[in-house]
Short mmCIF file of C-alpha atoms in Angstrom, two decimals:
data_model
loop_
_atom_site.label_atom_id
_atom_site.label_comp_id
_atom_site.label_asym_id
_atom_site.label_seq_id
_atom_site.Cartn_x
_atom_site.Cartn_y
_atom_site.Cartn_z
CA THR A 224 -21.22 11.00 1.64
CA HIS A 225 -20.02 14.49 0.72
CA LEU A 226 -17.76 16.06 3.34
CA LYS A 227 -18.99 19.54 4.16
CA ARG A 228 -16.11 20.15 6.53
CA ASN A 229 -12.86 18.55 7.50
CA PRO A 230 -11.66 18.98 11.10
CA GLY A 231 -8.37 20.81 11.14
CA TYR A 232 -8.19 21.95 7.51
CA ALA A 233 -10.27 23.68 4.84
CA THR A 234 -9.84 22.43 1.27
CA GLY A 235 -10.63 23.80 -2.16
CA PHE A 236 -11.54 20.46 -3.75
CA ALA A 237 -14.45 18.06 -3.34
CA GLN A 238 -14.07 15.08 -1.03
CA TYR A 239 -16.37 12.24 -0.05
CA SER A 240 -16.27 9.46 2.51
CA GLY A 241 -18.50 6.66 3.66
CA TYR A 242 -19.21 2.95 3.46
CA VAL A 243 -19.94 0.48 0.69
CA THR A 244 -21.45 -2.87 1.69
CA VAL A 245 -19.58 -5.74 0.06
CA ASN A 246 -21.31 -8.72 1.71
CA GLU A 247 -24.86 -8.37 3.01
CA LYS A 248 -24.98 -11.78 4.70
CA ALA A 249 -21.81 -11.31 6.75
CA GLY A 250 -22.42 -7.58 7.21
CA ARG A 251 -19.08 -6.56 5.72
CA ALA A 252 -18.69 -2.92 4.66
CA LEU A 253 -15.57 -1.11 3.50
CA PHE A 254 -14.75 2.50 4.32
CA TYR A 255 -13.45 4.87 1.66
CA TRP A 256 -12.27 8.46 1.46
CA PHE A 257 -12.31 9.98 -2.01
CA PHE A 258 -10.67 13.20 -3.18
CA GLU A 259 -11.35 14.80 -6.52
CA ALA A 260 -8.46 16.40 -8.37
CA VAL A 261 -7.60 19.96 -7.41
CA GLU A 262 -8.24 21.16 -10.96
CA ASP A 263 -10.35 19.75 -13.78
CA PRO A 264 -11.44 16.51 -12.06
CA GLU A 265 -13.65 15.72 -15.07
CA SER A 266 -10.57 15.27 -17.27
CA LYS A 267 -8.32 13.46 -14.79
CA PRO A 268 -7.93 9.69 -14.30
CA LEU A 269 -9.14 7.83 -11.22
CA ILE A 270 -6.67 6.10 -8.88
CA LEU A 271 -7.41 3.57 -6.14
CA TRP A 272 -4.77 3.38 -3.39
CA LEU A 273 -4.32 0.31 -1.17
CA ASN A 274 -1.96 -0.22 1.74
CA GLY A 275 -0.86 -3.63 2.88
CA GLY A 276 0.01 -5.19 6.22
CA PRO A 277 -1.95 -7.32 5.71
CA GLY A 278 -4.35 -5.52 8.01
CA CYS A 279 -3.15 -1.91 7.72
CA SER A 280 -5.17 1.18 6.88
CA SER A 281 -4.83 3.08 3.60
CA ILE A 282 -6.33 6.08 5.40
CA ALA A 283 -3.59 5.91 8.04
CA TYR A 284 -0.65 5.45 5.72
CA GLY A 285 -1.35 6.23 2.07
CA LEU A 286 -3.58 9.20 2.83
CA ALA A 287 -2.38 10.71 6.10
CA GLU A 288 1.35 10.02 5.77
CA GLU A 289 2.16 9.67 2.09
CA ILE A 290 0.24 10.74 -1.02
CA GLY A 291 -2.98 12.21 0.40
CA PRO A 292 -3.94 15.91 0.18
CA PHE A 293 -3.08 16.56 3.81
CA HIS A 294 -1.15 15.04 6.68
CA VAL A 295 -1.70 15.14 10.44
CA LYS A 296 0.21 17.67 12.51
CA PRO A 297 2.08 16.55 15.66
CA ASP A 298 -0.78 17.88 17.80
CA GLY A 299 -2.94 15.01 16.52
CA ALA A 300 -5.86 17.38 16.04
CA SER A 301 -5.15 19.41 12.90
CA LEU A 302 -3.86 18.95 9.36
CA TYR A 303 -1.40 20.52 6.96
CA LEU A 304 -1.46 20.55 3.17
CA ASN A 305 0.72 18.04 1.34
CA PRO A 306 2.09 19.83 -1.77
CA TYR A 307 2.95 16.46 -3.34
CA SER A 308 -0.54 14.99 -3.06
CA TRP A 309 -1.51 12.81 -5.98
CA ASN A 310 -4.81 14.67 -6.31
CA GLN A 311 -2.74 17.41 -7.94
CA ALA A 312 -2.76 15.08 -10.96
CA ALA A 313 -5.66 12.65 -10.47
CA ASN A 314 -8.83 11.81 -8.59
CA ILE A 315 -7.75 9.51 -5.78
CA LEU A 316 -9.73 6.95 -3.79
CA PHE A 317 -8.37 5.49 -0.54
CA LEU A 318 -9.88 2.19 0.65
CA ASP A 319 -9.54 0.44 4.01
CA SER A 320 -9.47 -3.27 3.21
CA PRO A 321 -10.22 -5.96 4.30
CA ALA A 322 -13.17 -5.52 6.67
CA GLY A 323 -11.87 -4.86 10.17
CA VAL A 324 -9.14 -2.47 9.01
CA GLY A 325 -9.47 1.18 10.00
CA TYR A 326 -13.14 2.17 9.93
CA SER A 327 -14.15 -0.80 7.75
CA TYR A 328 -16.18 -3.35 9.68
CA SER A 329 -17.86 -6.74 9.68
CA ASN A 330 -20.83 -7.91 11.73
CA THR A 331 -19.33 -11.41 11.66
CA SER A 332 -16.60 -11.56 14.29
CA SER A 333 -14.95 -14.62 12.72
CA ASP A 334 -14.08 -12.48 9.68
CA MET A 335 -11.24 -11.00 11.74
CA VAL A 336 -9.48 -14.39 11.79
CA THR A 337 -10.44 -15.74 8.36
CA SER A 338 -9.26 -12.98 6.02
CA GLY A 339 -6.94 -13.82 3.15
CA ASP A 340 -5.91 -12.74 -0.32
CA LYS A 341 -8.84 -14.35 -2.15
CA ARG A 342 -11.65 -12.83 -0.08
CA THR A 343 -9.90 -9.46 0.01
CA ALA A 344 -9.84 -9.35 -3.80
CA GLU A 345 -13.48 -10.47 -4.02
CA ASP A 346 -14.66 -7.85 -1.52
CA SER A 347 -12.58 -5.12 -3.16
CA LEU A 348 -14.08 -5.94 -6.56
CA GLU A 349 -17.56 -5.79 -5.05
CA PHE A 350 -16.64 -2.44 -3.54
CA LEU A 351 -15.60 -1.07 -6.94
CA ILE A 352 -18.74 -2.32 -8.69
CA ASN A 353 -20.94 -0.61 -6.09
CA TRP A 354 -18.77 2.51 -5.81
CA PHE A 355 -19.08 3.21 -9.54
CA GLU A 356 -22.86 3.03 -9.16
CA ARG A 357 -22.62 5.65 -6.42
CA PHE A 358 -20.33 7.82 -8.58
CA PRO A 359 -21.59 7.12 -12.12
CA GLU A 360 -19.69 10.09 -13.56
CA TYR A 361 -16.53 7.97 -13.17
CA LYS A 362 -17.83 5.03 -15.19
CA GLY A 363 -15.50 4.47 -18.12
CA ARG A 364 -12.88 6.87 -16.72
CA ASP A 365 -9.24 5.81 -17.09
CA PHE A 366 -8.62 3.86 -13.89
CA TYR A 367 -5.43 2.69 -12.16
CA ILE A 368 -4.97 0.56 -9.04
CA THR A 369 -1.98 1.44 -6.85
CA GLY A 370 -0.42 0.45 -3.55
CA GLU A 371 2.68 -0.64 -1.68
CA SER A 372 4.27 -3.49 0.25
CA TYR A 373 1.69 -6.24 0.93
CA ALA A 374 -0.53 -4.46 -1.56
CA GLY A 375 1.97 -6.03 -3.93
CA HIS A 376 -0.51 -8.90 -3.59
CA TYR A 377 -3.71 -6.85 -3.35
CA VAL A 378 -3.07 -4.69 -6.42
CA PRO A 379 -2.37 -7.35 -9.09
CA GLN A 380 -4.98 -9.69 -7.59
CA LEU A 381 -7.68 -7.01 -7.70
CA SER A 382 -6.53 -6.00 -11.19
CA GLN A 383 -6.93 -9.63 -12.27
CA ALA A 384 -10.41 -9.75 -10.70
CA VAL A 385 -11.41 -6.59 -12.60
CA VAL A 386 -10.10 -7.99 -15.90
CA TRP A 387 -12.05 -11.22 -15.35
CA HIS A 388 -15.18 -9.28 -14.35
CA ASN A 389 -14.99 -7.06 -17.43
CA LYS A 390 -14.54 -10.08 -19.68
CA ALA A 391 -17.46 -11.97 -18.10
CA THR A 392 -19.85 -9.01 -18.17
CA LYS A 393 -18.55 -7.43 -21.39
CA SER A 394 -18.53 -4.17 -19.44
CA GLN A 395 -16.07 -1.27 -19.45
CA THR A 396 -17.60 0.52 -16.47
CA ILE A 397 -14.33 -0.17 -14.62
CA ASN A 398 -11.95 1.01 -17.33
CA LEU A 399 -8.76 -0.44 -15.86
CA LYS A 400 -5.68 0.77 -17.73
CA GLY A 401 -2.94 -0.51 -15.45
CA TYR A 402 -1.50 -0.63 -11.97
CA MET A 403 1.43 0.68 -9.91
CA VAL A 404 3.15 -0.90 -6.91
CA GLY A 405 5.88 0.44 -4.64
CA ASN A 406 8.35 -1.65 -2.62
CA ALA A 407 5.93 -4.46 -3.32
CA LEU A 408 5.85 -7.98 -1.92
CA THR A 409 5.75 -9.95 -5.16
CA ASP A 410 7.62 -13.23 -4.92
CA ASP A 411 8.69 -14.68 -1.56
CA TYR A 412 11.92 -16.27 -2.80
CA HIS A 413 13.23 -13.21 -4.65
CA ASP A 414 11.94 -10.77 -2.02
CA HIS A 415 13.74 -12.62 0.79
CA LEU A 416 16.88 -12.81 -1.33
CA GLY A 417 16.78 -9.05 -1.88
CA VAL A 418 16.07 -8.18 1.76
CA PHE A 419 18.98 -10.20 3.10
CA GLN A 420 21.37 -8.93 0.44
CA PHE A 421 20.36 -5.31 1.14
CA LEU A 422 20.88 -5.65 4.91
CA TRP A 423 24.23 -7.39 4.42
CA ALA A 424 25.51 -4.96 1.78
CA ALA A 425 24.52 -1.99 3.98
CA GLY A 426 26.59 -3.46 6.83
CA MET A 427 23.54 -4.04 9.03
CA ILE A 428 23.92 -7.79 9.59
CA SER A 429 26.87 -10.14 10.01
CA ASP A 430 28.19 -12.56 7.42
CA GLN A 431 27.02 -15.47 9.58
CA THR A 432 23.46 -14.15 9.94
CA TYR A 433 23.33 -13.41 6.22
CA LYS A 434 24.18 -17.04 5.46
CA GLN A 435 21.73 -18.38 8.07
CA LEU A 436 18.89 -16.23 6.72
CA ASN A 437 19.49 -17.42 3.17
CA ASP A 438 19.61 -21.05 4.32
CA ALA A 439 16.55 -20.92 6.60
CA CYS A 440 14.25 -18.52 4.74
CA ASP A 441 14.86 -19.00 1.02
CA SER A 442 11.71 -21.09 0.47
CA VAL A 443 9.61 -19.69 3.32
CA SER A 444 6.50 -17.49 3.10
CA PHE A 445 6.75 -13.85 4.20
CA ILE A 446 3.39 -14.23 5.95
CA HIS A 447 3.57 -17.82 7.19
CA SER A 448 7.20 -18.06 8.19
CA SER A 449 8.95 -21.07 9.75
CA HIS A 450 10.30 -21.26 13.30
CA ALA A 451 13.86 -21.53 11.97
CA CYS A 452 13.45 -18.49 9.73
CA ASN A 453 11.84 -16.49 12.54
CA ARG A 454 14.75 -17.34 14.84
CA TYR A 455 17.29 -15.86 12.44
CA LEU A 456 15.05 -12.89 11.66
CA ASP A 457 15.08 -12.12 15.39
CA ILE A 458 18.89 -12.32 15.39
CA ALA A 459 18.97 -10.00 12.38
CA ASP A 460 16.68 -7.53 14.18
CA GLN A 461 19.09 -7.44 17.12
CA GLU A 462 22.05 -6.86 14.82
CA VAL A 463 20.29 -4.15 12.83
CA GLY A 464 19.30 -2.35 16.02
CA HIS A 465 16.67 0.32 16.43
CA ILE A 466 16.13 1.89 13.04
CA ASP A 467 13.08 2.93 11.09
CA PRO A 468 12.86 -0.06 8.72
CA TYR A 469 11.05 2.03 6.11
CA SER A 470 13.64 4.81 6.11
CA ALA A 471 16.81 3.13 7.28
CA PHE A 472 19.10 6.15 7.37
CA THR A 473 16.88 8.71 9.10
CA PRO A 474 16.21 8.85 12.86
CA PRO A 475 13.41 6.61 14.20
CA CYS A 476 10.54 8.02 16.24
CA THR A 477 11.76 7.05 19.72
CA PRO A 478 14.55 4.86 21.07
CA ASN A 479 12.21 2.49 22.91
CA ILE A 480 9.76 1.24 20.29
CA SER A 481 9.66 -2.56 20.09
CA GLN A 482 10.90 -3.84 16.77
CA SER A 483 10.15 -7.52 17.21
CA ASN A 484 10.20 -9.14 13.77
CA GLN A 485 9.94 -5.83 11.95
CA LEU A 486 11.31 -7.61 8.90
CA LEU A 487 8.01 -9.47 8.64
CA LYS A 488 5.85 -6.35 8.78
CA VAL A 489 4.89 -5.24 5.30
CA ILE A 490 3.48 -1.74 5.54
CA GLY A 491 5.88 0.58 3.76
CA THR A 492 6.07 4.34 3.61
CA VAL A 493 7.64 6.83 1.21
CA ARG A 494 7.70 10.45 2.38
CA GLU A 495 8.95 13.78 1.07
CA ARG A 496 9.85 15.30 4.44
CA TYR A 497 10.07 12.38 6.75
CA ASP A 498 8.43 12.46 10.18
CA PRO A 499 8.95 9.05 11.80
CA CYS A 500 6.19 9.69 14.36
CA THR A 501 3.31 10.17 11.93
CA GLU A 502 1.62 6.96 13.08
CA LYS A 503 1.16 8.47 16.53
CA HIS A 504 -0.28 11.68 15.07
CA SER A 505 -2.73 9.76 12.87
CA THR A 506 -3.85 7.50 15.71
CA ALA A 507 -4.75 10.52 17.82
CA TYR A 508 -6.54 12.28 14.96
CA PHE A 509 -8.68 9.39 13.72
CA ASN A 510 -9.80 8.52 17.25
CA LEU A 511 -11.37 11.97 17.65
CA ARG A 512 -15.16 11.67 17.63
CA GLU A 513 -15.40 15.02 15.81
CA VAL A 514 -13.31 13.58 12.97
CA GLN A 515 -15.37 10.39 12.82
CA GLU A 516 -18.60 12.37 12.62
CA ALA A 517 -17.22 14.51 9.79
CA LEU A 518 -16.21 11.33 7.93
CA HIS A 519 -19.71 9.83 8.29
CA VAL A 520 -18.62 7.12 10.73
CA PRO A 521 -21.62 6.50 13.03
CA ALA A 522 -20.78 6.05 16.69
CA GLU A 523 -22.23 2.53 16.65
CA LEU A 524 -19.89 1.54 13.79
CA ALA A 525 -16.74 3.28 15.00
CA PRO A 526 -14.09 0.96 16.45
CA SER A 527 -13.66 1.22 20.21
CA LYS A 528 -10.09 2.20 19.41
CA TRP A 529 -9.06 3.16 15.87
CA GLU A 530 -5.63 1.71 15.04
CA THR A 531 -3.34 2.02 12.05
CA CYS A 532 -3.16 -1.78 11.74
CA ASN A 533 -5.37 -4.64 12.92
CA ASN A 534 -2.94 -7.15 14.42
CA LEU A 535 -5.64 -9.81 14.76
CA ILE A 536 -6.15 -9.82 11.00
CA ASN A 537 -2.40 -9.82 10.40
CA GLU A 538 -1.69 -12.71 12.75
CA HIS A 539 -4.50 -14.91 11.38
CA TRP A 540 -4.07 -14.19 7.67
CA LYS A 541 -5.04 -17.23 5.62
CA ASP A 542 -4.23 -17.66 1.93
CA SER A 543 -1.12 -15.87 0.70
CA PRO A 544 0.47 -17.28 -2.46
CA SER A 545 4.25 -17.44 -2.53
CA SER A 546 4.33 -15.48 -5.78
CA VAL A 547 2.11 -13.26 -7.91
CA LEU A 548 4.48 -13.27 -10.88
CA ASP A 549 2.02 -15.49 -12.77
CA VAL A 550 -0.62 -12.78 -12.29
CA TYR A 551 1.81 -10.20 -13.68
CA LYS A 552 2.40 -12.32 -16.77
CA GLU A 553 -1.35 -12.77 -17.31
CA LEU A 554 -2.05 -9.05 -16.96
CA ILE A 555 0.85 -8.10 -19.22
CA GLN A 556 -0.74 -10.31 -21.88
CA ALA A 557 -4.09 -8.62 -21.17
CA GLY A 558 -2.50 -5.30 -22.15
CA LEU A 559 -2.28 -3.55 -18.77
CA ARG A 560 0.45 -1.01 -18.11
CA ILE A 561 2.49 -1.80 -14.99
CA TRP A 562 4.82 0.46 -13.02
CA MET A 563 7.04 -0.84 -10.21
CA PHE A 564 8.78 1.80 -8.10
CA SER A 565 11.05 1.31 -5.13
CA GLY A 566 12.42 3.60 -2.44
CA ASP A 567 16.13 3.08 -1.90
CA THR A 568 16.22 3.09 1.92
CA ASP A 569 13.29 0.76 2.66
CA THR A 570 14.67 -2.39 4.30
CA VAL A 571 11.37 -4.29 4.41
CA ILE A 572 10.94 -4.82 0.66
CA PRO A 573 14.07 -3.08 -0.62
CA VAL A 574 15.13 -2.07 -4.09
CA THR A 575 17.18 -5.28 -4.39
CA SER A 576 14.01 -7.35 -3.97
CA THR A 577 12.24 -5.31 -6.64
CA ARG A 578 15.11 -5.82 -9.06
CA TYR A 579 15.18 -9.58 -8.50
CA THR A 580 11.42 -9.91 -9.08
CA ILE A 581 11.58 -7.81 -12.25
CA ASP A 582 14.41 -9.99 -13.55
CA ALA A 583 12.30 -13.08 -12.83
CA LEU A 584 9.70 -11.84 -15.34
CA LYS A 585 12.34 -12.15 -18.09
CA LEU A 586 11.08 -9.17 -20.06
CA GLN A 587 13.02 -7.52 -22.84
CA THR A 588 14.64 -4.19 -21.94
CA VAL A 589 13.27 -1.41 -24.14
CA LYS A 590 15.15 1.55 -22.64
CA PRO A 591 18.53 1.21 -20.90
CA TRP A 592 19.35 2.11 -17.31
CA ARG A 593 19.54 5.86 -16.87
CA ALA A 594 19.81 8.63 -14.32
CA TRP A 595 16.78 10.78 -13.59
CA TYR A 596 17.48 14.48 -13.01
CA ASP A 597 15.42 16.87 -10.90
CA ASP A 598 16.52 20.52 -11.01
CA GLY A 599 19.91 19.37 -12.29
CA GLU A 600 20.38 16.87 -9.47
CA VAL A 601 20.41 13.09 -9.96
CA LYS A 602 17.45 11.56 -8.13
CA PRO A 603 16.43 7.96 -8.88
CA HIS A 604 17.61 5.62 -11.59
CA SER A 605 15.26 3.79 -13.89
CA THR A 606 14.98 1.34 -16.72
CA HIS A 607 12.10 0.41 -18.98
CA SER A 608 11.14 -3.14 -19.92
CA GLU A 609 8.41 -4.11 -22.35
CA TYR A 610 5.02 -3.57 -20.64
CA LEU A 611 6.75 -2.71 -17.35
CA LEU A 612 8.32 0.51 -16.08
CA PRO A 613 10.53 0.00 -13.02
CA ARG A 614 11.92 3.00 -11.17
CA PHE A 615 14.05 3.23 -8.07
CA TRP A 616 14.20 5.88 -5.34
CA PRO A 617 11.02 7.71 -6.39
CA HIS A 618 11.61 10.83 -4.32
CA HIS A 619 10.17 13.13 -6.97
CA PHE A 620 8.28 10.79 -9.26
CA TYR A 621 5.14 12.93 -8.95
CA ASP A 622 6.86 15.65 -10.98
CA GLU A 623 7.41 13.66 -14.17
#
């Protein structure tokens, strides 16, 4: 699984990619791409990164657009180094989950329309158990699970599965220390409340639409929405107009991209220098057969067309609890460290949603609200609750 070369860029650190089978009977296997830390990987923690959707690729977003060692150039055929890559500070593992996302696959076609939170957590745990056997030098290493948006479900649910597994097996092979989530879907009621308040306060939707959204959507699932809620979400989309919903105040990629129900799409991106067209660049790059060969993706397993998100999985998503706050409370009691961070111009799961969900945990504040300075300039603001570190507008959080 060791990458001897990487089309479009030469690196000075070890990287590995390949498949781990998570269900022999169904023929489900998950694709990963692993990067060791630039310096001293033996002494650095291990991080797993998950993107959401549900049905979106961590390779496409987390790696190639956000925190990975390199990003795709506009030519769709070459890469450039990301100076803010998290492998400057840790060993980082990107996983495409569930099966059917990115290069991950299943030999059972019905798996594309039967995925849900429970099976995703089970398969991801099986992936970790087998991955640590493949990379035994990481057994017992400090380990953190991270992700964004709909991974606000994946991350705590997988963390819970690891805690249960460790307790049942009395094993510390997976030495989970905590987890981090960004602009995370956490609790449908509070997340909806925060989204609508953010759009209204930013002057993006009318007073009438704001009231209608609160009335129609306050008890509705983000994933399994009602017809009434969808109707007002469509009205809100028209009022908001063509923006990049993940970076509301920077130019979108093109003026003619369909935005139908963008408020329901939970992907999320946080970038240092924002290129709104990175999805297009990544799609071109990961469809190159040369790239697939270098990543150990056999031709017979490669998707006929690699896509950033699998819409079939998204549209047929099954179980999705309305809240994971109970999981947070359980894992806080289990002693895990938790960090919630939130970009301040994401309209999909905005900072207001994050603040409402944190308040719902009813934790005691340990450190008061404060400014965070970077080179003498105020960047985000943060506060610190017992067991939980929330931070907002994490433009430079890598540096601290």
